[in-house]
Coordinates of C-alpha atoms in Angstrom, one line a residue:
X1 CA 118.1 78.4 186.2
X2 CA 114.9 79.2 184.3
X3 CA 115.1 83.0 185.4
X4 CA 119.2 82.9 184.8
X5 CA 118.5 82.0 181.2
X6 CA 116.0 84.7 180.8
X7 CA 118.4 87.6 182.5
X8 CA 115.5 88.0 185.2
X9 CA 118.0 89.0 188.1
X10 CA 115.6 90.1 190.1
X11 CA 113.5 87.3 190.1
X12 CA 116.9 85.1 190.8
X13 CA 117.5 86.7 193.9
X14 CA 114.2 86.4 194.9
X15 CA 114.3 82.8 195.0
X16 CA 117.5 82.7 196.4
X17 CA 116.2 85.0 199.3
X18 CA 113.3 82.5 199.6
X19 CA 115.4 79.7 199.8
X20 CA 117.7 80.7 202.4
X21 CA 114.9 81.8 204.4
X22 CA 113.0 78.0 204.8
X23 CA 115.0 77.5 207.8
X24 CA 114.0 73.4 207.3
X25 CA 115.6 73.5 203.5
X26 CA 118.4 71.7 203.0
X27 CA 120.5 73.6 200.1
X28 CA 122.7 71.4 198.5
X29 CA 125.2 71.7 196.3
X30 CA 123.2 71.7 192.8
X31 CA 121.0 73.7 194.2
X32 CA 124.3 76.4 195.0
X33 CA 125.5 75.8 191.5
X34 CA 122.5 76.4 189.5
X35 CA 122.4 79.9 192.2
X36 CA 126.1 80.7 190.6
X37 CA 125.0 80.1 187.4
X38 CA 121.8 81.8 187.0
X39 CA 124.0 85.0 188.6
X40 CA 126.5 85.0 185.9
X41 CA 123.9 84.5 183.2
X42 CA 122.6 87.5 184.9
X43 CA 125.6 89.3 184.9
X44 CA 125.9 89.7 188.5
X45 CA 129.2 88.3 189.3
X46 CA 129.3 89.8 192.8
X47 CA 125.7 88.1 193.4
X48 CA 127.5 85.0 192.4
X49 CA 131.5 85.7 194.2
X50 CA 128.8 85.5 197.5
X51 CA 127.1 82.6 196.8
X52 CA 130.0 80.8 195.7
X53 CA 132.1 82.2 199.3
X54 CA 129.1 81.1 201.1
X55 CA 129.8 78.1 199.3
X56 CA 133.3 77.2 200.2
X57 CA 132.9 78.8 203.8
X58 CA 130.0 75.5 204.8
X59 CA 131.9 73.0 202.4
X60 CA 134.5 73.3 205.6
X61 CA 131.7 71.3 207.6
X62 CA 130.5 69.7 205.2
X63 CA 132.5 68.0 202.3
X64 CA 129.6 67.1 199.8
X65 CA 129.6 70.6 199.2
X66 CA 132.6 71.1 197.7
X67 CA 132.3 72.8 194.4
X68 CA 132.8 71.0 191.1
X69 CA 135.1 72.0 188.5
X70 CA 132.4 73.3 186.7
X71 CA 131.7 75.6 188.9
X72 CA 135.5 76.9 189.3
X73 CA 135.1 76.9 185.3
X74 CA 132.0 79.5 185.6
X75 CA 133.5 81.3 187.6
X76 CA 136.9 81.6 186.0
X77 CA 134.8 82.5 182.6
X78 CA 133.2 85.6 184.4
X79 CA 136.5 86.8 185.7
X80 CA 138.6 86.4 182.5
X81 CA 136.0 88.8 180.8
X82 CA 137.0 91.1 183.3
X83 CA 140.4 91.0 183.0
X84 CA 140.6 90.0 186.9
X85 CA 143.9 88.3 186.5
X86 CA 144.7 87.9 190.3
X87 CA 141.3 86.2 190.8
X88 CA 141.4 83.7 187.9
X89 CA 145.0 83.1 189.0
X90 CA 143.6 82.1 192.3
X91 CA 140.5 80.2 191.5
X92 CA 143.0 78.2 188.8
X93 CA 145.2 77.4 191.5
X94 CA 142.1 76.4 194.1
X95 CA 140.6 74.0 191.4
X96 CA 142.8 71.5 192.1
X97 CA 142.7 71.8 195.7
X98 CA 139.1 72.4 196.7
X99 CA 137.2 70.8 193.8
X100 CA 135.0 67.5 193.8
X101 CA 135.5 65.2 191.6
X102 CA 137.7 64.3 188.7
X103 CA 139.0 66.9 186.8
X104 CA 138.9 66.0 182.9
X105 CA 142.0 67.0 180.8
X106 CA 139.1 69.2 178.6
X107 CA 138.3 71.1 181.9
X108 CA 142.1 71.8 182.6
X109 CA 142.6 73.1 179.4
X110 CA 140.1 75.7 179.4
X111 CA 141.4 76.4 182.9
X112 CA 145.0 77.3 181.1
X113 CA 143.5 78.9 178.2
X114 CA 141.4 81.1 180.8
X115 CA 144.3 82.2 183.3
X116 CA 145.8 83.2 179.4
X117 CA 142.7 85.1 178.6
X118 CA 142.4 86.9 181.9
X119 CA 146.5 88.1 181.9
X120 CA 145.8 89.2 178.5
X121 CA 142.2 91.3 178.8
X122 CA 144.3 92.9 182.2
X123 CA 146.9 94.4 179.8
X124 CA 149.8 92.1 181.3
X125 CA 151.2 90.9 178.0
X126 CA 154.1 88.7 179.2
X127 CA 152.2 86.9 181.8
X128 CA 149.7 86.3 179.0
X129 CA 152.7 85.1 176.7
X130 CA 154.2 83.0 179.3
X131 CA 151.0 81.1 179.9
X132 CA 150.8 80.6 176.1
X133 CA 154.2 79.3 176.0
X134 CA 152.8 76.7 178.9
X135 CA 149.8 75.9 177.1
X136 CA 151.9 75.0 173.6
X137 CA 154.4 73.0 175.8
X138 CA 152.0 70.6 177.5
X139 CA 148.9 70.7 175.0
X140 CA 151.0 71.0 172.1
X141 CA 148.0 71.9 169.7
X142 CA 145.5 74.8 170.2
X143 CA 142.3 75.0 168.2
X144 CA 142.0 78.7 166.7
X145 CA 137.8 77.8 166.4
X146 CA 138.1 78.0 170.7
X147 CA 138.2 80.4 173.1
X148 CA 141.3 79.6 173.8
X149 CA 142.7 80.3 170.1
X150 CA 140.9 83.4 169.7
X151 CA 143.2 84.3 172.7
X152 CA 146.2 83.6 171.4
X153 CA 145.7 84.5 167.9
X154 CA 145.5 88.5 169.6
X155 CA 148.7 87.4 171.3
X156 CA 150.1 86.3 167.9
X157 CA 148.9 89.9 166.5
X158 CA 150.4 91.5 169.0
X159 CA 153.9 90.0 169.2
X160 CA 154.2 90.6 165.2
X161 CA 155.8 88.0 162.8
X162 CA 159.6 89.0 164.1
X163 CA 158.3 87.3 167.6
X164 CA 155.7 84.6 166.7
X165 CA 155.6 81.5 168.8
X166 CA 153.7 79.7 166.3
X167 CA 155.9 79.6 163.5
X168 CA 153.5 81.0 161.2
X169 CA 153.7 80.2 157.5
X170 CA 152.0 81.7 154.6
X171 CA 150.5 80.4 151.4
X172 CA 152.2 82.8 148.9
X173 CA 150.9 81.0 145.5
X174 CA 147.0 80.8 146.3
X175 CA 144.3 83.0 147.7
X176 CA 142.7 81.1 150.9
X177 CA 139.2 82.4 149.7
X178 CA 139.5 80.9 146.4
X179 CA 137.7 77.5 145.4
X180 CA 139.6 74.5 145.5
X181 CA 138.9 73.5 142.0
X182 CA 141.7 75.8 141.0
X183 CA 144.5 74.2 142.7
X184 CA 143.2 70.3 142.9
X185 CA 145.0 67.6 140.9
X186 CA 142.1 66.4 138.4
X187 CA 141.4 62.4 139.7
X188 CA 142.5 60.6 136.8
X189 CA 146.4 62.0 137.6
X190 CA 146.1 59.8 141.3
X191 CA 145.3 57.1 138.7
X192 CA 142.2 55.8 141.5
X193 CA 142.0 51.9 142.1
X194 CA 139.3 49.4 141.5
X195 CA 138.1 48.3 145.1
X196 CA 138.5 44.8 144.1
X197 CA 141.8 44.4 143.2
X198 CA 144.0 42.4 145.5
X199 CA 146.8 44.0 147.4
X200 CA 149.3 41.8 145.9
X201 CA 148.8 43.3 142.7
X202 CA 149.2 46.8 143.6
X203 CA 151.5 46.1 146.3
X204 CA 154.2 48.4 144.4
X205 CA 151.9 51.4 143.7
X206 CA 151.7 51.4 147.7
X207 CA 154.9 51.0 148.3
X208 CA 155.4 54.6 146.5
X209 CA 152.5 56.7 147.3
X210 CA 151.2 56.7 150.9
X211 CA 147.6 57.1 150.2
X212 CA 145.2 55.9 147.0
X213 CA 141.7 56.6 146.4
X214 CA 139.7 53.9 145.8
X215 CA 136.7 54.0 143.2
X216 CA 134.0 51.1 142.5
X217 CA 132.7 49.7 139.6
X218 CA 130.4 52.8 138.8
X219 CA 133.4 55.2 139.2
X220 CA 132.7 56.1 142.3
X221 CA 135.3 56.7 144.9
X222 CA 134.1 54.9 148.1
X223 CA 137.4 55.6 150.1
X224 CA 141.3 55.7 150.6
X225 CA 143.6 53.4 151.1
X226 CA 146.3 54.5 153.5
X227 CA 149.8 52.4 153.5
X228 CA 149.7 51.8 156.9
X229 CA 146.7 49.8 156.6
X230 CA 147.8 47.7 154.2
X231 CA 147.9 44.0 155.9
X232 CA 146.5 41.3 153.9
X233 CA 148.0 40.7 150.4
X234 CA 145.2 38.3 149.6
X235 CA 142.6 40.8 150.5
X236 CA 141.0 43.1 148.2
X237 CA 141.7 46.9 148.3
X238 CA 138.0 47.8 149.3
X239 CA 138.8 45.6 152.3
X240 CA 141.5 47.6 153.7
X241 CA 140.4 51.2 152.9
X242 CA 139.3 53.8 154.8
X243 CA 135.6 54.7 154.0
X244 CA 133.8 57.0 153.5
X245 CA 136.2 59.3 152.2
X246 CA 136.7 63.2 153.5
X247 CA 135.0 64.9 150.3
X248 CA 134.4 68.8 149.6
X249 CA 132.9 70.2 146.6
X250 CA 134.6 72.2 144.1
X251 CA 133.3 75.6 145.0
X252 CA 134.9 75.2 148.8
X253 CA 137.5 77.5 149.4
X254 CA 141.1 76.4 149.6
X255 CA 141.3 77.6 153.4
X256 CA 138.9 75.7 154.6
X257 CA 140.3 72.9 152.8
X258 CA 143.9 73.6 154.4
X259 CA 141.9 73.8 157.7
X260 CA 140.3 70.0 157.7
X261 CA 144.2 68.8 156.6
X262 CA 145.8 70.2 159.1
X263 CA 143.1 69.7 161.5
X264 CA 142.1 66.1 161.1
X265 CA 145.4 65.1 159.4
X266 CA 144.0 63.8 156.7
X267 CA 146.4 62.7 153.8
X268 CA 144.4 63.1 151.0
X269 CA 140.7 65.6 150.1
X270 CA 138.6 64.3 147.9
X271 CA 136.7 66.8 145.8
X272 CA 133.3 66.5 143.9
X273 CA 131.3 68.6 141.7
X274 CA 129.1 70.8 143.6
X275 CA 125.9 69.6 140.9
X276 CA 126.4 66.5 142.6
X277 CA 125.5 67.1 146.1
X278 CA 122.1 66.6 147.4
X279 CA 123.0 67.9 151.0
X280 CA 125.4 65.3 151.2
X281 CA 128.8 64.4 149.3
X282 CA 128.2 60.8 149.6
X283 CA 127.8 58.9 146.3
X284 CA 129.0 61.9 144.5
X285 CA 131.4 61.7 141.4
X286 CA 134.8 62.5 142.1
X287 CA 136.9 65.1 140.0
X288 CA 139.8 65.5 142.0
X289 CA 141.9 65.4 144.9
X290 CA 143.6 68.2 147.6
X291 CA 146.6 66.1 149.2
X292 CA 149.3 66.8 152.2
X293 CA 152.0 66.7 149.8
X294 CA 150.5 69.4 147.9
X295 CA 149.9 71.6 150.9
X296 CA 153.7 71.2 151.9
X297 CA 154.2 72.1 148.0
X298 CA 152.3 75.7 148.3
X299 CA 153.1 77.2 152.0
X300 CA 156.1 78.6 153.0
X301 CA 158.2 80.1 156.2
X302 CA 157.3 84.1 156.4
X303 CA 160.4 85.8 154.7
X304 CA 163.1 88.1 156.7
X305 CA 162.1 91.2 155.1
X306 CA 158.4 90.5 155.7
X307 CA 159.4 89.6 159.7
X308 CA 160.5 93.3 159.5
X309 CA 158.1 95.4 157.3
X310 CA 155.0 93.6 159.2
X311 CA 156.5 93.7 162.8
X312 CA 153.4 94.6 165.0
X313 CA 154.4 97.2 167.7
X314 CA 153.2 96.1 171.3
X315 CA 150.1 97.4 172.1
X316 CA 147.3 97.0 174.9
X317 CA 144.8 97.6 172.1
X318 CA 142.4 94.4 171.3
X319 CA 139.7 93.3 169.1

């Protein structure tokens, strides 16, 4: 694994000569997955399509040398950079069968996004559609920071607006790159709420607004209180609220903002001065807010005419 991490093929298949030549060593399987691996990291993928043949072809004798997914993973990595549709195809289709061990739902997504990738580097633009429309109907989310999303965001590029399947919508009033200072709703308009109020007193203001920042005696907003959580009358607000808050500073830009709403579902952003921050945003004086209902308020569906002047033509071209 050393000489796999350092690209020293040669000296990887010197071991591996060595190996299989001590007639009274037992290779196991880690030892025949760390031999996969430090090929690929070597960019031999024949060296390691061998190893991991000779592989299967002994695990018929001997079951405790089944591959794990892992393995099938590695493997399916090297072949989707090639483009090998037919092979990832087949190795996604073994994994269930020939495997060890449990396959984790995080391991049979990347197999899906994977099979995606490799019909998509091979040219085959419907099979890699197709297995995007499977993905979105049993994983129902896709996160554009993963392999996976970078995959379908070409797919996305290459089907043009007319023919999205992700029902792309645009944010026609603001600039994504701009800070969020410029769009937030200054604090005091959320009217914030003392920490140590009862429920009961507020119960109304709840009733209204699904989500309250909280502030302490100094100012200070220590969290947000969410309706849903509200379950005590009796009980002060600091007692049901959410803490510590999601806070970014002033100077972050409204896309990223947009990105943590949409990613982590968050209701309500609080916002701080960027003077404020000493690597962290804790303790830091809040001067506004970024919420959901805002975000609705700014994006809308891409327009007919734009579906037609912005219609990307098909093409095997990809970047």
């Amino acid at each position: 694994m050393g000489f796999g991490h350092a690209k020293d093929l040669h000296s990887v298949q010197k071991i591996v000569l060595e190996m299989k030549s001590c007639h009274d060593l037992f290779i196991d399987r880690t030892a025949f997955t760390a031999m996969v691996d430090a090929m690929l990291n070597c960019g031999s993928i024949k060296g390691a399509l061998c190893i991991f043949g000779e592989i299967l072809k002994q695990a018929g004798a001997n079951v405790d040398l089944r591959p794990k997914p892992h393995l099938y993973l590695s493997m399916m990595r090297a072949f989707a950079d090639w483009g090998d549709y037919n092979m990832v195809k087949n190795l996604h289709e073994r994994l269930w069968l020939d495997s060890a061990g449990t396959i984790s739902l995080a391991a049979q997504q990347e197999a899906d996004h994977l099979l995606m990738e490799s019909a998509l580097n091979n040219g085959q633009i419907d099979a890699a559609v197709e297995n995007l429309t499977k993905i979105i109907n049993r994983w129902k989310c896709i996160s554009w920071t993963s392999r996976g999303g970078m995959v379908a965001l070409r797919i996305e590029v290459l089907l043009g607006f007319n023919k999205s399947m992700l029902s792309p919508y645009l944010l026609p009033q603001v600039l994504p790159g701009n800070p969020i200072e410029r769009i937030m709703l200054p604090l005091e308009t959320v009217r914030p709420l003392p920490g140590s109020l009862e429920l009961k007193k507020v119960v109304m203001r709840l009733y209204r607004e699904p989500v309250v920042p909280i502030i302490d005696d100094w100012g200070i907003c220590i969290g947000l209180l969410h309706r849903e959580d509200c379950c005590e009358m009796n009980a002060p607000l600091s007692a049901m609220m959410r803490s510590p808050p999601p806070c970014v500073t002033t100077t972050t830009s409204i896309g990223h903002v947009v990105d943590l709403v949409l990613k982590k579902k968050y209701k309500m952003v609080i916002v701080v001065k960027h003077s404020n921050l000493n690597g962290t945003t804790h303790g830091s004086r809040a001067v506004g807010v970024f919420t959901a209902e805002q975000l609705h308020n700014v994006v809308a569906p891409v327009p007919e005419g734009l579906k037609q002047k912005h219609t990307v033509r098909r093409s095997l071209t990809m970047f």
